[in-house]
XYZ file of C-alpha atoms in Angstrom:
480
model
C 86.214 4.518 45.272
C 84.064 3.814 42.690
C 80.914 5.893 43.035
C 77.299 4.101 42.430
C 74.861 6.502 41.118
C 71.079 5.859 40.331
C 70.278 5.741 36.564
C 66.792 6.809 35.260
C 65.507 3.556 34.631
C 65.741 2.831 38.456
C 69.269 0.740 38.263
C 72.476 1.758 39.193
C 75.691 2.529 37.326
C 79.593 2.773 38.752
C 81.487 5.618 37.910
C 85.206 4.839 38.372
C 87.518 7.063 40.300
C 89.403 7.695 36.873
C 86.048 9.309 35.612
C 85.546 11.333 38.589
C 89.382 12.414 38.521
C 88.994 13.434 34.933
C 86.119 15.353 35.629
C 87.878 17.157 38.427
C 90.362 18.172 36.178
C 88.095 20.315 34.078
C 85.356 21.196 36.918
C 86.122 24.310 38.787
C 83.717 23.713 41.758
C 84.366 20.574 44.305
C 82.999 17.350 43.190
C 81.913 15.539 46.750
C 81.623 12.011 47.001
C 80.381 10.480 50.332
C 83.882 9.819 51.483
C 84.745 13.102 50.958
C 85.033 15.789 54.098
C 82.357 17.803 54.262
C 79.674 15.314 52.527
C 77.571 15.634 55.489
C 77.545 19.114 55.828
C 76.833 19.545 51.919
C 73.805 17.557 51.629
C 71.891 19.333 54.099
C 68.641 20.884 52.792
C 66.267 23.038 54.757
C 63.450 20.837 55.261
C 64.585 18.569 58.117
C 62.263 15.763 56.618
C 64.630 14.933 54.126
C 68.156 13.150 55.477
C 69.126 11.950 51.885
C 72.361 10.851 50.465
C 73.362 11.922 47.169
C 75.769 9.503 45.373
C 77.742 12.583 44.114
C 77.495 16.250 44.744
C 78.758 18.615 42.138
C 79.068 22.141 43.550
C 79.162 24.162 40.198
C 81.019 27.714 40.273
C 79.381 28.576 36.656
C 77.541 27.921 33.729
C 80.694 25.754 32.459
C 80.670 23.193 35.502
C 76.560 23.077 35.119
C 77.303 21.861 31.533
C 79.926 19.138 32.701
C 77.333 17.817 35.027
C 74.728 17.636 32.720
C 76.934 15.991 30.104
C 78.077 13.468 32.646
C 74.343 12.752 33.599
C 73.560 12.383 29.749
C 76.489 10.127 29.379
C 75.697 7.628 32.123
C 71.687 8.301 32.351
C 72.073 9.348 35.580
C 68.935 10.657 37.925
C 69.677 14.404 38.644
C 68.536 16.519 41.482
C 69.249 20.451 41.403
C 69.556 22.393 44.217
C 69.574 26.153 44.244
C 68.888 27.544 47.798
C 67.747 24.332 49.259
C 64.615 25.525 50.525
C 62.240 23.640 48.456
C 59.439 22.241 50.782
C 59.140 19.199 48.972
C 62.789 18.029 49.118
C 63.019 17.659 45.329
C 66.718 19.158 45.404
C 67.940 16.026 47.006
C 68.033 12.049 46.509
C 69.240 9.004 47.638
C 72.337 7.936 45.202
C 71.289 10.655 42.647
C 73.805 12.949 41.197
C 73.096 16.429 42.878
C 74.080 19.550 40.668
C 74.867 21.928 43.562
C 74.279 25.787 42.490
C 74.572 27.035 46.059
C 78.194 28.603 45.459
C 76.709 30.493 42.521
C 75.223 33.612 44.322
C 76.543 36.486 42.116
C 73.999 39.779 42.314
C 74.694 42.551 39.757
C 72.463 45.588 39.731
C 71.921 48.168 36.764
C 70.051 51.007 38.488
C 69.969 52.748 35.143
C 67.703 50.222 33.429
C 66.339 48.647 36.725
C 67.700 45.410 36.087
C 69.311 42.706 38.438
C 71.125 39.844 37.248
C 71.123 36.670 39.800
C 73.178 33.578 39.786
C 71.047 30.453 40.185
C 72.272 29.525 43.748
C 71.641 33.037 45.149
C 68.978 33.656 47.889
C 66.418 36.654 48.258
C 68.828 38.040 51.037
C 71.466 38.326 48.474
C 69.241 39.940 45.970
C 67.749 42.283 48.800
C 71.307 43.306 49.970
C 72.719 44.568 46.651
C 69.563 46.110 45.185
C 68.562 48.044 48.283
C 71.644 49.953 47.669
C 70.141 51.582 45.015
C 66.819 51.545 46.472
C 65.472 48.685 44.253
C 63.662 45.489 44.979
C 62.828 42.397 42.921
C 59.602 41.120 43.949
C 60.975 37.749 45.998
C 59.500 35.717 49.016
C 59.039 36.858 53.048
C 62.198 34.505 54.570
C 65.434 35.977 52.956
C 66.974 32.278 52.890
C 64.595 31.271 50.209
C 66.410 30.464 47.028
C 65.914 32.525 44.046
C 65.577 29.743 41.701
C 62.820 27.757 43.115
C 60.670 30.728 44.183
C 60.605 32.192 40.744
C 60.342 28.968 38.567
C 57.325 28.184 40.925
C 55.920 31.478 40.708
C 57.071 33.628 43.588
C 54.781 35.387 46.257
C 55.913 37.893 48.813
C 55.234 41.045 50.261
C 55.187 43.090 46.617
C 52.794 40.861 44.554
C 50.039 42.965 44.678
C 51.667 45.913 43.232
C 54.337 44.299 40.748
C 53.071 40.977 40.196
C 54.684 37.390 40.939
C 58.368 37.006 40.925
C 58.026 35.235 37.632
C 56.301 38.180 36.018
C 59.331 40.305 36.713
C 61.545 38.154 34.654
C 63.454 39.627 31.560
C 65.568 36.913 30.649
C 66.720 33.266 31.848
C 69.827 31.464 31.207
C 69.397 27.891 31.328
C 71.267 24.591 30.533
C 68.775 22.275 28.874
C 69.112 18.057 29.011
C 71.103 18.197 26.234
C 74.144 20.152 27.739
C 73.259 23.332 25.548
C 73.236 26.860 27.283
C 70.654 28.863 26.005
C 69.079 32.389 26.783
C 65.438 32.817 26.989
C 63.348 36.026 26.653
C 60.338 37.422 25.144
C 62.599 37.365 22.099
C 64.835 34.501 22.408
C 63.313 30.789 22.774
C 60.208 32.500 23.291
C 57.857 29.180 24.534
C 60.978 28.069 26.958
C 60.883 31.406 28.282
C 56.936 31.296 29.007
C 57.368 27.958 30.283
C 60.009 28.815 33.153
C 57.648 31.841 34.321
C 55.706 29.288 36.620
C 56.514 26.035 35.043
C 59.295 24.946 37.541
C 62.520 23.545 37.207
C 61.250 20.925 34.454
C 63.217 22.376 31.630
C 66.826 22.351 32.926
C 69.132 23.910 35.043
C 68.803 27.900 35.439
C 72.082 29.282 35.668
C 71.224 33.039 35.638
C 68.184 35.363 36.061
C 67.550 38.903 34.847
C 64.908 40.450 36.881
C 63.055 44.128 36.372
C 63.427 45.634 39.490
C 61.142 48.356 41.162
C 61.682 51.441 43.336
C 61.130 50.178 46.992
C 62.529 51.373 50.187
C 65.014 51.345 51.615
C 62.318 52.213 54.293
C 58.924 50.880 53.888
C 55.662 51.041 56.140
C 55.382 47.638 57.866
C 52.215 46.922 59.602
C 52.088 43.836 62.367
C 49.710 43.236 65.078
C 49.714 40.140 67.223
C 46.256 39.335 68.968
C 45.387 36.124 71.183
C 44.443 33.484 68.888
C 41.230 33.269 71.016
C 39.954 36.620 69.602
C 40.551 35.252 65.789
C 36.870 34.821 65.999
C 36.252 38.405 65.588
C 39.595 39.679 63.868
C 39.688 37.322 61.022
C 36.310 38.637 59.540
C 37.299 42.394 60.387
C 40.724 41.235 58.513
C 38.760 40.011 55.601
C 36.512 42.767 54.923
C 39.545 45.479 55.219
C 41.561 43.771 52.487
C 38.532 43.887 50.102
C 39.047 47.646 49.731
C 42.857 47.855 49.817
C 44.966 49.563 47.144
C 47.611 47.546 45.033
C 50.423 49.071 46.909
C 49.234 46.829 50.109
C 50.080 43.235 50.178
C 48.618 42.074 53.523
C 48.510 38.256 54.983
C 47.134 36.602 58.327
C 48.124 33.629 60.401
C 47.677 31.491 63.001
C 50.831 30.905 64.794
C 52.562 30.272 68.429
C 55.301 32.303 69.678
C 58.286 30.935 71.667
C 59.718 32.382 74.838
C 62.523 34.274 73.053
C 63.966 37.741 73.982
C 63.493 38.301 70.080
C 59.741 38.676 70.862
C 57.672 41.144 73.198
C 57.054 39.631 76.829
C 53.318 39.792 76.015
C 53.376 37.134 73.258
C 56.028 34.837 74.548
C 54.682 31.392 74.895
C 51.357 32.205 73.498
C 48.982 31.211 70.452
C 48.569 34.007 68.403
C 46.728 35.324 65.254
C 48.908 37.892 63.477
C 47.651 40.595 60.899
C 50.558 41.905 58.836
C 50.946 44.286 55.367
C 53.749 46.261 53.631
C 52.839 49.417 51.951
C 54.788 49.236 48.262
C 55.246 53.202 48.176
C 56.244 56.069 50.278
C 55.972 55.262 53.875
C 54.722 58.521 54.925
C 51.734 57.611 52.533
C 50.890 54.638 54.444
C 50.189 55.351 58.177
C 46.330 55.938 57.426
C 45.793 53.090 55.215
C 47.976 50.339 57.479
C 46.364 51.715 60.946
C 43.560 49.294 60.919
C 46.172 46.295 61.208
C 46.137 46.724 64.837
C 42.831 48.453 65.599
C 40.981 45.168 64.635
C 40.734 44.294 68.527
C 43.276 44.908 71.216
C 46.506 43.479 70.397
C 48.871 41.921 72.247
C 51.960 43.620 70.643
C 51.839 46.040 67.741
C 55.028 45.973 65.728
C 53.901 48.325 63.186
C 55.857 51.122 61.932
C 58.575 52.402 59.452
C 61.222 49.670 58.630
C 64.250 49.005 56.197
C 62.759 46.615 53.555
C 65.681 44.508 54.068
C 64.805 43.807 58.032
C 61.157 43.211 56.837
C 62.460 40.544 54.543
C 64.276 38.802 57.144
C 61.693 39.230 59.965
C 60.688 35.653 59.751
C 64.029 33.823 58.984
C 64.517 32.732 62.597
C 61.613 31.078 62.555
C 62.835 28.676 60.045
C 66.304 27.148 61.043
C 67.917 25.145 58.467
C 67.247 21.336 58.945
C 65.787 21.413 62.298
C 62.293 21.572 61.374
C 60.550 18.704 59.662
C 57.688 20.289 57.506
C 54.684 19.290 55.306
C 52.936 21.885 53.543
C 49.733 21.866 51.099
C 48.011 25.088 49.718
C 44.609 25.993 48.237
C 44.013 29.259 46.174
C 40.228 30.490 46.904
C 38.231 33.153 44.772
C 36.910 34.444 48.155
C 36.829 34.128 51.802
C 33.524 33.415 52.415
C 31.993 32.630 55.907
C 32.491 28.925 55.117
C 36.374 29.451 54.675
C 36.569 31.452 57.473
C 34.829 28.834 59.807
C 37.357 26.255 58.188
C 40.323 28.451 59.016
C 39.136 29.510 62.411
C 38.688 25.655 63.652
C 41.847 24.561 61.928
C 44.032 27.588 63.179
C 42.826 26.753 66.721
C 43.703 23.250 66.785
C 47.041 23.087 65.201
C 49.042 20.040 66.440
C 52.225 21.802 66.828
C 53.136 25.104 67.742
C 55.412 25.634 64.783
C 52.747 24.952 62.596
C 51.133 27.877 60.446
C 47.556 28.152 59.040
C 48.684 31.134 56.831
C 46.484 33.202 54.564
C 48.244 35.413 52.005
C 46.312 38.164 50.099
C 46.152 37.774 46.178
C 44.674 40.112 43.700
C 46.123 43.238 42.330
C 48.871 42.770 39.780
C 48.952 39.039 39.915
C 45.333 39.073 38.454
C 46.074 41.565 35.817
C 48.444 39.213 33.913
C 46.390 37.158 31.561
C 45.923 33.281 32.258
C 48.062 32.605 29.489
C 50.624 35.364 29.539
C 53.224 32.804 31.776
C 52.857 29.211 32.644
C 51.513 30.034 36.332
C 48.189 28.747 36.656
C 45.321 29.922 38.587
C 45.168 33.943 38.914
C 41.483 34.416 39.718
C 41.855 33.819 43.468
C 41.550 36.828 45.904
C 43.430 34.437 48.984
C 45.746 31.636 49.522
C 45.246 28.968 52.093
C 48.322 27.632 53.130
C 48.322 24.700 55.738
C 52.051 24.740 56.679
C 52.824 21.819 59.177
C 56.273 22.056 60.805
C 57.437 19.925 63.781
C 60.479 18.748 65.501
C 60.184 15.051 66.344
C 60.216 12.539 63.537
C 57.973 10.356 65.690
C 55.346 12.908 65.038
C 55.293 12.909 61.524
C 52.639 10.545 60.453
C 50.294 12.709 62.641
C 51.450 16.110 61.399
C 51.289 14.935 57.949
C 47.960 13.650 58.408
C 46.429 16.649 59.755
C 47.828 18.693 57.193
C 46.201 16.786 54.589
C 42.907 16.460 56.275
C 42.875 20.268 56.580
C 43.956 20.800 53.050
C 41.282 18.590 52.099
C 38.682 20.243 53.944
C 39.419 23.425 52.170
C 39.774 22.329 48.826
C 36.207 20.850 49.025
C 34.666 24.245 49.608
C 33.037 25.864 46.552
C 35.585 28.898 46.113
C 38.459 26.697 46.026
C 40.071 27.094 42.621
C 43.739 25.839 42.283
C 46.914 25.476 44.233
C 50.471 26.797 44.974
C 52.905 24.340 43.814
C 55.750 26.297 46.001
C 53.954 25.586 48.879
C 53.331 21.795 48.303
C 55.058 18.850 49.987
C 53.696 16.474 47.620
C 56.925 14.524 45.892
C 54.772 13.055 43.273
C 52.579 15.313 41.469
C 49.272 13.331 40.404
C 47.118 14.313 37.382
C 44.938 15.918 39.585
C 47.292 18.236 41.185
C 48.926 19.010 37.839
C 45.709 20.131 36.401
C 44.790 22.001 39.707
C 48.392 23.913 39.513
C 48.441 24.657 35.682
C 45.074 24.292 34.283
C 44.708 25.256 30.793
C 48.330 25.813 30.486
C 49.321 22.125 31.219
C 48.997 20.722 27.459
C 51.264 23.477 26.219
C 53.768 22.766 28.875
C 53.746 19.368 28.428
C 54.811 20.030 24.619
C 57.528 22.319 25.604
C 58.829 19.515 27.849
C 59.017 17.190 24.948
C 60.920 19.769 23.110
C 63.529 20.419 25.725
C 63.646 17.218 27.749
C 62.113 14.371 25.875
C 63.773 11.829 28.432
C 62.438 13.639 31.364
C 65.767 14.087 33.085
C 64.739 16.692 35.123
C 62.092 15.012 36.900
C 62.872 15.668 40.717
C 60.444 18.815 40.792
C 56.694 19.179 40.489
C 56.991 16.920 37.286
C 55.446 17.866 34.033
C 56.029 14.367 31.957
C 56.519 14.856 28.190
C 53.859 12.217 27.905
C 51.251 14.483 29.116
C 51.341 16.244 25.761
C 48.333 15.284 23.901
C 49.633 15.598 19.971
């Protein structure tokens, strides 16, 4: 068959069987067309909102395959989507009739314990990284769901359970290997292609296809102290301010978060919280667990919890605790986030009201604590935008019926707008943003003073904006 693919200009081009067959001769991974077995399984991404049909899926086995795919895109002027873990909330990793450069088979992880370095291929998930690094009692600061892709989380910043002690995921990058828009494989670090390396730490997927990351790792685990208490959501009026006050005095070793959620009926949970609306306070201590008992005790003393899940736990298990709540392709999701300089009473009032009126049980109103090492990095040290905030407010809309999409997305936008209008609002976190097209206000909120420098680097490495299916920074944004 002839494969029809979208071009950058919005038109179409035909790629013949002969050209596909020629590419298959050199390509080590499979090239999957809509007529091939396994196509429907191959195109699924994590957010069930996006049921898209790429014209060609190039499942790469290594950097050479990525170069061949980028060369084809340049030769035929193709629109390109890049999938790492496929977890991106905005669905940028898939697009109808585009060519998907799929890294999901590239999941290798190699640990150098002597130098505390971890090399990770571009399609790996955080579960892959944790499995290998924890053998040596090391961890790279990653996300809080183990199925999250390393690439997307890192390039967009990276919040998790360790960021107050060790910084954002992107702050822990030592080097990156990337295929740029001209099909060249480059290594970027503090001493090689320094400007590109700066941009990749928070600037998203704008600059090419990252085939490998090299991270600094830190001594964590294998056992950490985990604190988690589930309270009745109706008690949050007292517990939320108490949690806020407690977090204000924490050492950097503690990273905490609070959230409104609803627990299903499942044997995975204590009977007391099943089918209940809950307010959860949780924290991880990034140090010896025996040092954390007293520090984390207040987690379960803000009120009378329905369930207290606190205690020493393998770090890998902590990283997987939320996985089952986010099944691949089964939830439709729309998220938006606001960083805030403080949790003033006006923010708390909005959080409380919105947390108690969530439109679906799977929707979260989620408040991760920031500060610590996140703030110690300078504003211009990396491309990541606002570092002044003490907290993030994330409105995570999740539901299951497509008929509810309009109402749920409207609710998320309304809640976001309400928080964003408060005096302490300071920016946004694009990894928790579902906007497909980032407008000028969104770019400014995300990158602030770094935007002009990012646009110049985009002009240098991707002047045609080939890599545009992302939180896009356009070359034309550069004011020369």
